[in-house]
mmCIF file with all atom_site columns, C-alpha atoms in Angstrom:
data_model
loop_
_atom_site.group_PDB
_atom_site.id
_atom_site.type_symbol
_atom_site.label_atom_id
_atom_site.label_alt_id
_atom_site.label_comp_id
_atom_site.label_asym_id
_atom_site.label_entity_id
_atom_site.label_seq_id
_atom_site.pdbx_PDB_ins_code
_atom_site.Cartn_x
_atom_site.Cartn_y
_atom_site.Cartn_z
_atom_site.occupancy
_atom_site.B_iso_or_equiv
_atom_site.pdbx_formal_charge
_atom_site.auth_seq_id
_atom_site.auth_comp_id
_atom_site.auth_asym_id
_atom_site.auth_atom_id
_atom_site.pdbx_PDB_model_num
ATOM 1   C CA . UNK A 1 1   ? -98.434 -107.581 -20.445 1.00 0.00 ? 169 UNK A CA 1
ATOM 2   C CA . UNK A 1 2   ? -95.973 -110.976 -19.965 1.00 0.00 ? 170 UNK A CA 1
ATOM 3   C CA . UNK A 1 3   ? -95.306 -111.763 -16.934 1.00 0.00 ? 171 UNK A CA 1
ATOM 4   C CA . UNK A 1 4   ? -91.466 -111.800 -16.074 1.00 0.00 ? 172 UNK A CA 1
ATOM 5   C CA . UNK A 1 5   ? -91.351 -115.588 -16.035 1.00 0.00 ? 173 UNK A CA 1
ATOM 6   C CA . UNK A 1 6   ? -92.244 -116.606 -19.221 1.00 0.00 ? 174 UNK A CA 1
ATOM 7   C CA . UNK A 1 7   ? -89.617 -118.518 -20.800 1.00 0.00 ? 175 UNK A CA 1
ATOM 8   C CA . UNK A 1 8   ? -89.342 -119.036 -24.397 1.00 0.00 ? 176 UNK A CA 1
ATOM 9   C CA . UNK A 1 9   ? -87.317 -121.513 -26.329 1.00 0.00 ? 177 UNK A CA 1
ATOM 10  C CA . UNK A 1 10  ? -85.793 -122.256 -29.625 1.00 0.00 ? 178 UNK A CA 1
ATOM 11  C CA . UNK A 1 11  ? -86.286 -125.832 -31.399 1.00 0.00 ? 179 UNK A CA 1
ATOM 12  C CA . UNK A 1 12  ? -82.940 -126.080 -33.474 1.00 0.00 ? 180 UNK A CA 1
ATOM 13  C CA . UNK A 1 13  ? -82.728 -128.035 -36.566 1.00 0.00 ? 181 UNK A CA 1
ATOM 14  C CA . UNK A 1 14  ? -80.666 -130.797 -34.885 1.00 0.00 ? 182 UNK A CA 1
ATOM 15  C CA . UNK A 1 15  ? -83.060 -130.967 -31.982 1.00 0.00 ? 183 UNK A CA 1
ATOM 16  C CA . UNK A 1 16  ? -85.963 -131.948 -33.858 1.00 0.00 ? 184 UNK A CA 1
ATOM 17  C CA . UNK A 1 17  ? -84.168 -134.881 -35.584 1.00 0.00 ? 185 UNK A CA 1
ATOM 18  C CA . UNK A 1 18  ? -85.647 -138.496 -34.891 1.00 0.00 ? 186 UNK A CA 1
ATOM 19  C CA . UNK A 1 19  ? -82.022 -139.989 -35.434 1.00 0.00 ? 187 UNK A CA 1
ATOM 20  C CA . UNK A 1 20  ? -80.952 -140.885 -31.725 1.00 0.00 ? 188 UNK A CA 1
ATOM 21  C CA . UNK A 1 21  ? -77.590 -140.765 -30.160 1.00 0.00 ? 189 UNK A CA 1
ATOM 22  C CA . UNK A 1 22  ? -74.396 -140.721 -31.764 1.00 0.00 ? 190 UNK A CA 1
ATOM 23  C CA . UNK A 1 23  ? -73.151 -144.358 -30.952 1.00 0.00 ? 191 UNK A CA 1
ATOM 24  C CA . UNK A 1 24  ? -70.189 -145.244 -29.276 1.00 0.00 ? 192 UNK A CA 1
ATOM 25  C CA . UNK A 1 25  ? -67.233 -145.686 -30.900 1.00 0.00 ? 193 UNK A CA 1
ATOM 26  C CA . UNK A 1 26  ? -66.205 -149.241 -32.203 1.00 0.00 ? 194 UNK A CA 1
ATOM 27  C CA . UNK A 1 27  ? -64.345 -150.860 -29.202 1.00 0.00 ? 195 UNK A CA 1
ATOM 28  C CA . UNK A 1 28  ? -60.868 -153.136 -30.178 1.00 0.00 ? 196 UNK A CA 1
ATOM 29  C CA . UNK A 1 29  ? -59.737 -155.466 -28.079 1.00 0.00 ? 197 UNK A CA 1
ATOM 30  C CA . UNK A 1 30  ? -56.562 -154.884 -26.071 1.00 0.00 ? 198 UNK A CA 1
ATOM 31  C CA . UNK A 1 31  ? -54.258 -157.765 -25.157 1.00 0.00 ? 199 UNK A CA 1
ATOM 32  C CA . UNK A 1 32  ? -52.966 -157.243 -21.433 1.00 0.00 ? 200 UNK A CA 1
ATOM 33  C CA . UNK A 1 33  ? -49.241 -156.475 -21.268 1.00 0.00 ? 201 UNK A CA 1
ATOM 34  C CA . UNK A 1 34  ? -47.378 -159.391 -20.291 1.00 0.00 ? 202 UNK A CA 1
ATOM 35  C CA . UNK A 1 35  ? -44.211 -158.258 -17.977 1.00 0.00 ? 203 UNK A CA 1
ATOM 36  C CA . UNK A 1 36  ? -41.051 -160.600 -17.934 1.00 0.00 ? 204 UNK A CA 1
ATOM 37  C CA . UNK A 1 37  ? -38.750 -159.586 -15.193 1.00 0.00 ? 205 UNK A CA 1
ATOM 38  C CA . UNK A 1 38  ? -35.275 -159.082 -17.010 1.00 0.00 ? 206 UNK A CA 1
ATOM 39  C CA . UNK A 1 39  ? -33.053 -161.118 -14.113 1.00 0.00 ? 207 UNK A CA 1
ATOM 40  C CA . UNK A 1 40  ? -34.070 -163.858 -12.209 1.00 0.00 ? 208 UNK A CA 1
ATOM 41  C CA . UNK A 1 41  ? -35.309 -163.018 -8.445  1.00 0.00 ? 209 UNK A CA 1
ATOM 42  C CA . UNK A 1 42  ? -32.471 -166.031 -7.730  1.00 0.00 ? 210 UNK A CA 1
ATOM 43  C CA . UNK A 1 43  ? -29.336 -167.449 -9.307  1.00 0.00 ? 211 UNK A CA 1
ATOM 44  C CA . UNK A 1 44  ? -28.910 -170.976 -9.277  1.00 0.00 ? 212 UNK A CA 1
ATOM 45  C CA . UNK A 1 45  ? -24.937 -172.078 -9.345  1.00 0.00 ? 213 UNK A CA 1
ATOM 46  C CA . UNK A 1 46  ? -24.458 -175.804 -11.599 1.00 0.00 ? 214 UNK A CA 1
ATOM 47  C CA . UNK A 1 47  ? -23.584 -177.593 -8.328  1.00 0.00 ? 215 UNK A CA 1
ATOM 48  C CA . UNK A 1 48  ? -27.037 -176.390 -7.253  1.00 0.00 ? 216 UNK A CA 1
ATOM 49  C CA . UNK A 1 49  ? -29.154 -177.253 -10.634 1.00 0.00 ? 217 UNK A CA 1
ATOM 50  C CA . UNK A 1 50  ? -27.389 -180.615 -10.351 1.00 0.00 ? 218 UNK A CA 1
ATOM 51  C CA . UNK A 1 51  ? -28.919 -181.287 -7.336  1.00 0.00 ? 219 UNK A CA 1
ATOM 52  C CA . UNK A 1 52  ? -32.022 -179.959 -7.747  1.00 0.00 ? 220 UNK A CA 1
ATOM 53  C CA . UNK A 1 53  ? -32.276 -181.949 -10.569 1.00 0.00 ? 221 UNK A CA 1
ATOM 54  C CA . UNK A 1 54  ? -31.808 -184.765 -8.619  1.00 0.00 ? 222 UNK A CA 1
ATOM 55  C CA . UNK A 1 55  ? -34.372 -183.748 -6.233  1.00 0.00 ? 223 UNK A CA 1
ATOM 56  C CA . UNK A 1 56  ? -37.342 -182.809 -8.599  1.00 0.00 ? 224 UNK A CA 1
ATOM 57  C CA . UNK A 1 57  ? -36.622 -186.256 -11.016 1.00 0.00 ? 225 UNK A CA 1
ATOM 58  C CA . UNK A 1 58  ? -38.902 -188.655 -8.309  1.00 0.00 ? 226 UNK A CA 1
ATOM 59  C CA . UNK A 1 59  ? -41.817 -191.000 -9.007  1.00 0.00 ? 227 UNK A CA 1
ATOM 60  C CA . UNK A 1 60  ? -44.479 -187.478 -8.189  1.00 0.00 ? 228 UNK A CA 1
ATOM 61  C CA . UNK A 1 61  ? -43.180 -184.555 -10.022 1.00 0.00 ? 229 UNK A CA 1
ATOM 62  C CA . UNK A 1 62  ? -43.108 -181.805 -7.414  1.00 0.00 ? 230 UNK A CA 1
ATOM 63  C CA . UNK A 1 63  ? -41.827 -178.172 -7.219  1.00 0.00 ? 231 UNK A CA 1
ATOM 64  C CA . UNK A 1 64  ? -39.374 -177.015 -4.601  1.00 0.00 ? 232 UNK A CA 1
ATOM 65  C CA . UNK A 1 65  ? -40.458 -173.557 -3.087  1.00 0.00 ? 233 UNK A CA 1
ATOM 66  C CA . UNK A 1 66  ? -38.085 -171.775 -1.275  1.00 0.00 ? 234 UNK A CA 1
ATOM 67  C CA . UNK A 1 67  ? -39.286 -169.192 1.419   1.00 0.00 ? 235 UNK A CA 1
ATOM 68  C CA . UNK A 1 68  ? -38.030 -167.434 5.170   1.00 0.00 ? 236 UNK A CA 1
ATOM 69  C CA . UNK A 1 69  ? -38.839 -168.022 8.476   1.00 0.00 ? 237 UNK A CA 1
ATOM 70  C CA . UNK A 1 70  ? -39.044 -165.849 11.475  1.00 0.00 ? 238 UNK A CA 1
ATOM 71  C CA . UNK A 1 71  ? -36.434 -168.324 13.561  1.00 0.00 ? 239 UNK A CA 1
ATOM 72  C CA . UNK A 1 72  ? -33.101 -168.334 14.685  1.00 0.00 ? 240 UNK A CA 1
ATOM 73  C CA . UNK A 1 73  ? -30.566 -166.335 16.806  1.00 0.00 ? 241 UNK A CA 1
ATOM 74  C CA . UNK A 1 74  ? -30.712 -163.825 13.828  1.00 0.00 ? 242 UNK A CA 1
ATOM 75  C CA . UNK A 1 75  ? -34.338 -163.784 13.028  1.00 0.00 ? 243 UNK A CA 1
ATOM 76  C CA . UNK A 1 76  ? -34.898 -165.156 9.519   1.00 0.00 ? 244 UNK A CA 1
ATOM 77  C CA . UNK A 1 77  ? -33.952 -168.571 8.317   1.00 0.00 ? 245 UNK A CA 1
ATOM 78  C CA . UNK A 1 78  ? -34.631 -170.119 4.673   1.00 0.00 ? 246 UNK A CA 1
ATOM 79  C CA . UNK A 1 79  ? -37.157 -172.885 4.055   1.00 0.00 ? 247 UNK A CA 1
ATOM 80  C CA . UNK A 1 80  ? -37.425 -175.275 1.311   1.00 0.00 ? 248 UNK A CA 1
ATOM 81  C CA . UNK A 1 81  ? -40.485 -177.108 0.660   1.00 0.00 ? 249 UNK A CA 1
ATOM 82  C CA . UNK A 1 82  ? -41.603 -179.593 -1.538  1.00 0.00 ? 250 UNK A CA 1
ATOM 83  C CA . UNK A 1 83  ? -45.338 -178.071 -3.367  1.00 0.00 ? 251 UNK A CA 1
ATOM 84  C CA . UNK A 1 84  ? -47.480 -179.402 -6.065  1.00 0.00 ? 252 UNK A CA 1
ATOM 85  C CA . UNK A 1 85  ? -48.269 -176.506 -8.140  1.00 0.00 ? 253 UNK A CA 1
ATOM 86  C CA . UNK A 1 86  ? -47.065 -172.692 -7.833  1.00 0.00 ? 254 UNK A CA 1
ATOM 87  C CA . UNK A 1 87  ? -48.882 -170.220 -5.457  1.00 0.00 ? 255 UNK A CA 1
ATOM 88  C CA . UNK A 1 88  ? -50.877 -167.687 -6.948  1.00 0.00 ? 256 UNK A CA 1
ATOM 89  C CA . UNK A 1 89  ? -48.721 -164.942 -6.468  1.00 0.00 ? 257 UNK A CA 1
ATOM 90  C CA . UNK A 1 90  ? -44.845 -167.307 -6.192  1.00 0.00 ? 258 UNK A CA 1
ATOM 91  C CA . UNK A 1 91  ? -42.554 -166.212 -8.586  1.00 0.00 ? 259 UNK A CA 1
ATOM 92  C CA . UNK A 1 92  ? -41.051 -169.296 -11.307 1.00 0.00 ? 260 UNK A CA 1
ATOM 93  C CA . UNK A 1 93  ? -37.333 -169.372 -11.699 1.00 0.00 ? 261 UNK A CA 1
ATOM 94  C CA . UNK A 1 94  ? -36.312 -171.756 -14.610 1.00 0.00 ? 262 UNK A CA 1
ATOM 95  C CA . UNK A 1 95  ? -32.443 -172.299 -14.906 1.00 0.00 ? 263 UNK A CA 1
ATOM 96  C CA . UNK A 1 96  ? -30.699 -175.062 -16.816 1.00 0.00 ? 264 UNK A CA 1
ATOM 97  C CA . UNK A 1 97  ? -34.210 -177.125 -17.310 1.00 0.00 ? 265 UNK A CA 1
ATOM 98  C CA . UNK A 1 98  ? -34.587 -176.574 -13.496 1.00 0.00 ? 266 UNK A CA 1
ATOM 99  C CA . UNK A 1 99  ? -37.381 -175.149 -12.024 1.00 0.00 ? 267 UNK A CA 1
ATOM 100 C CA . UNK A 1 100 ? -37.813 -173.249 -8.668  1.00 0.00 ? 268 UNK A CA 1
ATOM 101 C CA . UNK A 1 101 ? -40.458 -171.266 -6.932  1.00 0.00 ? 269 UNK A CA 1
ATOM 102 C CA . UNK A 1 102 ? -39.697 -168.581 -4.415  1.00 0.00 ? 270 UNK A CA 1
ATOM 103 C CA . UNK A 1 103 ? -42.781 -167.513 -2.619  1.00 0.00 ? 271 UNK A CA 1
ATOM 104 C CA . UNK A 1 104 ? -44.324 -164.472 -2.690  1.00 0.00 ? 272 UNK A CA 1
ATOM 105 C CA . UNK A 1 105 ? -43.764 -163.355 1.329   1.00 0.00 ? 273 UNK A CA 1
ATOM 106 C CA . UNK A 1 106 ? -40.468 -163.543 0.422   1.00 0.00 ? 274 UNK A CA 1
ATOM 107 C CA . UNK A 1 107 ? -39.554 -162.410 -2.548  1.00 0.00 ? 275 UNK A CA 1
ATOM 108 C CA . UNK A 1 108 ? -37.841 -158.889 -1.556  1.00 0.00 ? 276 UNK A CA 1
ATOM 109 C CA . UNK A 1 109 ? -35.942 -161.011 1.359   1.00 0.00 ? 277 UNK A CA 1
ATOM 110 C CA . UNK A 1 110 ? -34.265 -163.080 -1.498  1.00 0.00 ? 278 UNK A CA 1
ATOM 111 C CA . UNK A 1 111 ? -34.089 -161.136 -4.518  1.00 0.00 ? 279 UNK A CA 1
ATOM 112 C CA . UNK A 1 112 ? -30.516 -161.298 -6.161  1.00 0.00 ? 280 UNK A CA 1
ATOM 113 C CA . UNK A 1 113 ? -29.409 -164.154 -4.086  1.00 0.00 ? 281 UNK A CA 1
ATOM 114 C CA . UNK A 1 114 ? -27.517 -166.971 -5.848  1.00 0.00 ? 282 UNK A CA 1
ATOM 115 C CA . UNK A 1 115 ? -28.079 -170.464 -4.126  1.00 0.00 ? 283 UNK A CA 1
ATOM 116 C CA . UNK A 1 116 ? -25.637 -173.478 -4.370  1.00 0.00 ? 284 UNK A CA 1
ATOM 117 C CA . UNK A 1 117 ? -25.298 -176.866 -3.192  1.00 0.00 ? 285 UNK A CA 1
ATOM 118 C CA . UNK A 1 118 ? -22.377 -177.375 -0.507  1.00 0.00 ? 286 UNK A CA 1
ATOM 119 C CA . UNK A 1 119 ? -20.993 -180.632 0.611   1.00 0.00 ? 287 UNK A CA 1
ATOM 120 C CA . UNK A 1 120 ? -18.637 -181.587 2.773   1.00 0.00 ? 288 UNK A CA 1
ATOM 121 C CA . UNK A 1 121 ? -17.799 -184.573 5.484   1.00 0.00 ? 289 UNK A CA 1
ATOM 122 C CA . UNK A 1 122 ? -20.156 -183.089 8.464   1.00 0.00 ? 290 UNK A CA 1
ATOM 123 C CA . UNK A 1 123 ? -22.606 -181.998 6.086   1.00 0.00 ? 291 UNK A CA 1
ATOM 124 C CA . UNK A 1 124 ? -24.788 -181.159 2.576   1.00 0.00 ? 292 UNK A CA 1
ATOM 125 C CA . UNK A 1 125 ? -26.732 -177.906 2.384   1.00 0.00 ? 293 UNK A CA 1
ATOM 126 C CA . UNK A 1 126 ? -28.456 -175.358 -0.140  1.00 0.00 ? 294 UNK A CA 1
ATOM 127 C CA . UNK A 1 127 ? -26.149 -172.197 0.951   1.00 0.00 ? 295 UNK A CA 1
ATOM 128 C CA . UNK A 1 128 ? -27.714 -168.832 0.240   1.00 0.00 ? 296 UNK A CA 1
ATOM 129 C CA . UNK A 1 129 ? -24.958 -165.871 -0.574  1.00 0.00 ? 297 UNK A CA 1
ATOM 130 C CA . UNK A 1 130 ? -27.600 -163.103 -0.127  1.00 0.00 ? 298 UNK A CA 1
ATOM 131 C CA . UNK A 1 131 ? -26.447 -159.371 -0.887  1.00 0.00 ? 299 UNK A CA 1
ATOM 132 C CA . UNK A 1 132 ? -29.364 -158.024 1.182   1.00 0.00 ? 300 UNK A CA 1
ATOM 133 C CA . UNK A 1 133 ? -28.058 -159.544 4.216   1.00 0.00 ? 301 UNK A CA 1
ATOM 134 C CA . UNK A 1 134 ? -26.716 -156.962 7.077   1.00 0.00 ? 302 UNK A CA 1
ATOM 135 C CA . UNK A 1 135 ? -26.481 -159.374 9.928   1.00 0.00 ? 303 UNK A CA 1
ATOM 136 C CA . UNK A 1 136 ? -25.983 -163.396 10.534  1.00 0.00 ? 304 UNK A CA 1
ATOM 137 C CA . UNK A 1 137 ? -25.585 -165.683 13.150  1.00 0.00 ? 305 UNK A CA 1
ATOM 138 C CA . UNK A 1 138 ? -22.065 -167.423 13.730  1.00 0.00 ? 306 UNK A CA 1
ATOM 139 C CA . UNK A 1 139 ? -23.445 -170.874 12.390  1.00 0.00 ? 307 UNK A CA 1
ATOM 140 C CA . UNK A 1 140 ? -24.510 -169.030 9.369   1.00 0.00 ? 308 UNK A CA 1
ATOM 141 C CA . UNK A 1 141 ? -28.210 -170.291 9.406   1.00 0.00 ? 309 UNK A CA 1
ATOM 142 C CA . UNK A 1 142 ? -29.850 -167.406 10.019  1.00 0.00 ? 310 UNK A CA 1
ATOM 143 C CA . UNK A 1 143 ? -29.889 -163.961 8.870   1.00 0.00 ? 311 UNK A CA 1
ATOM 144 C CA . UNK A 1 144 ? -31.246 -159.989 9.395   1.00 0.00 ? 312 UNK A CA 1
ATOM 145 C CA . UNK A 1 145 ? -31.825 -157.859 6.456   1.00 0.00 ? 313 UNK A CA 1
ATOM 146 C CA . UNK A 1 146 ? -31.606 -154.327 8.547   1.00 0.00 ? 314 UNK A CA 1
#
């Protein structure tokens, strides 16, 4: 008599091949998407690129970055800096041969702002006409996005 536990088994024809594994499909390489943003994060007005211009044509080719600040009777100010090379996540805004930066941090605080170069007898000044701006200070330096 068997006993209950006996297991038999089956050797299919495909079982008893020496072949191997099926191997892996071929593998093409894919060239990573490259994503242009449609409109620039900034708009430069001519009185602006003129000046930039003016500002980046120097004996040490430099970049201007322009960033915010927590200061001022509103809370955020902008900052311009003079940088070497782009930060590894600042975005590049070219206009008219002119080239910009606009740093990461504060990216969303500026996007769709056009900046232009005012002068007048008191003073000269990059002015900022922001549409994300809910709130500024009387003197117009500083600014609250909500």
């Amino acid at each position: 008599m068997a006993s209950l536990n006996q297991r038999t088994s089956t050797i299919s024809p495909s079982e008893g091949s020496v072949a191997g594994p099926k191997p892996p499909p071929p593998v093409t390489p894919r060239k990573a998407p490259t994503i242009k943003a449609s409109k620039a994060a900034i708009t430069l007005t001519p009185g602006a690129v003129d000046r930039l211009k003016g500002l980046l044509t120097g004996p040490t080719p430099q970049l201007i970055r322009i960033g915010v600040k927590n200061k001022g009777c509103a809370g955020m100010s902008y900052h311009l800096e003079y940088v070497d090379k782009p930060g590894k996540f600042d975005e590049v805004v070219e206009q008219d041969g002119v080239k910009v930066l606009i740093d990461s941090k504060a990216l969303f605080s500026i996007i769709g702002s056009e900046m232009d170069w005012k002068e007048d007898r008191l003073s000269s000044k990059f002015a900022f006409t922001n549409p994300n701006v809910v709130d500024a200070c009387g003197c117009g330096e500083s600014f609250n996005l909500g």
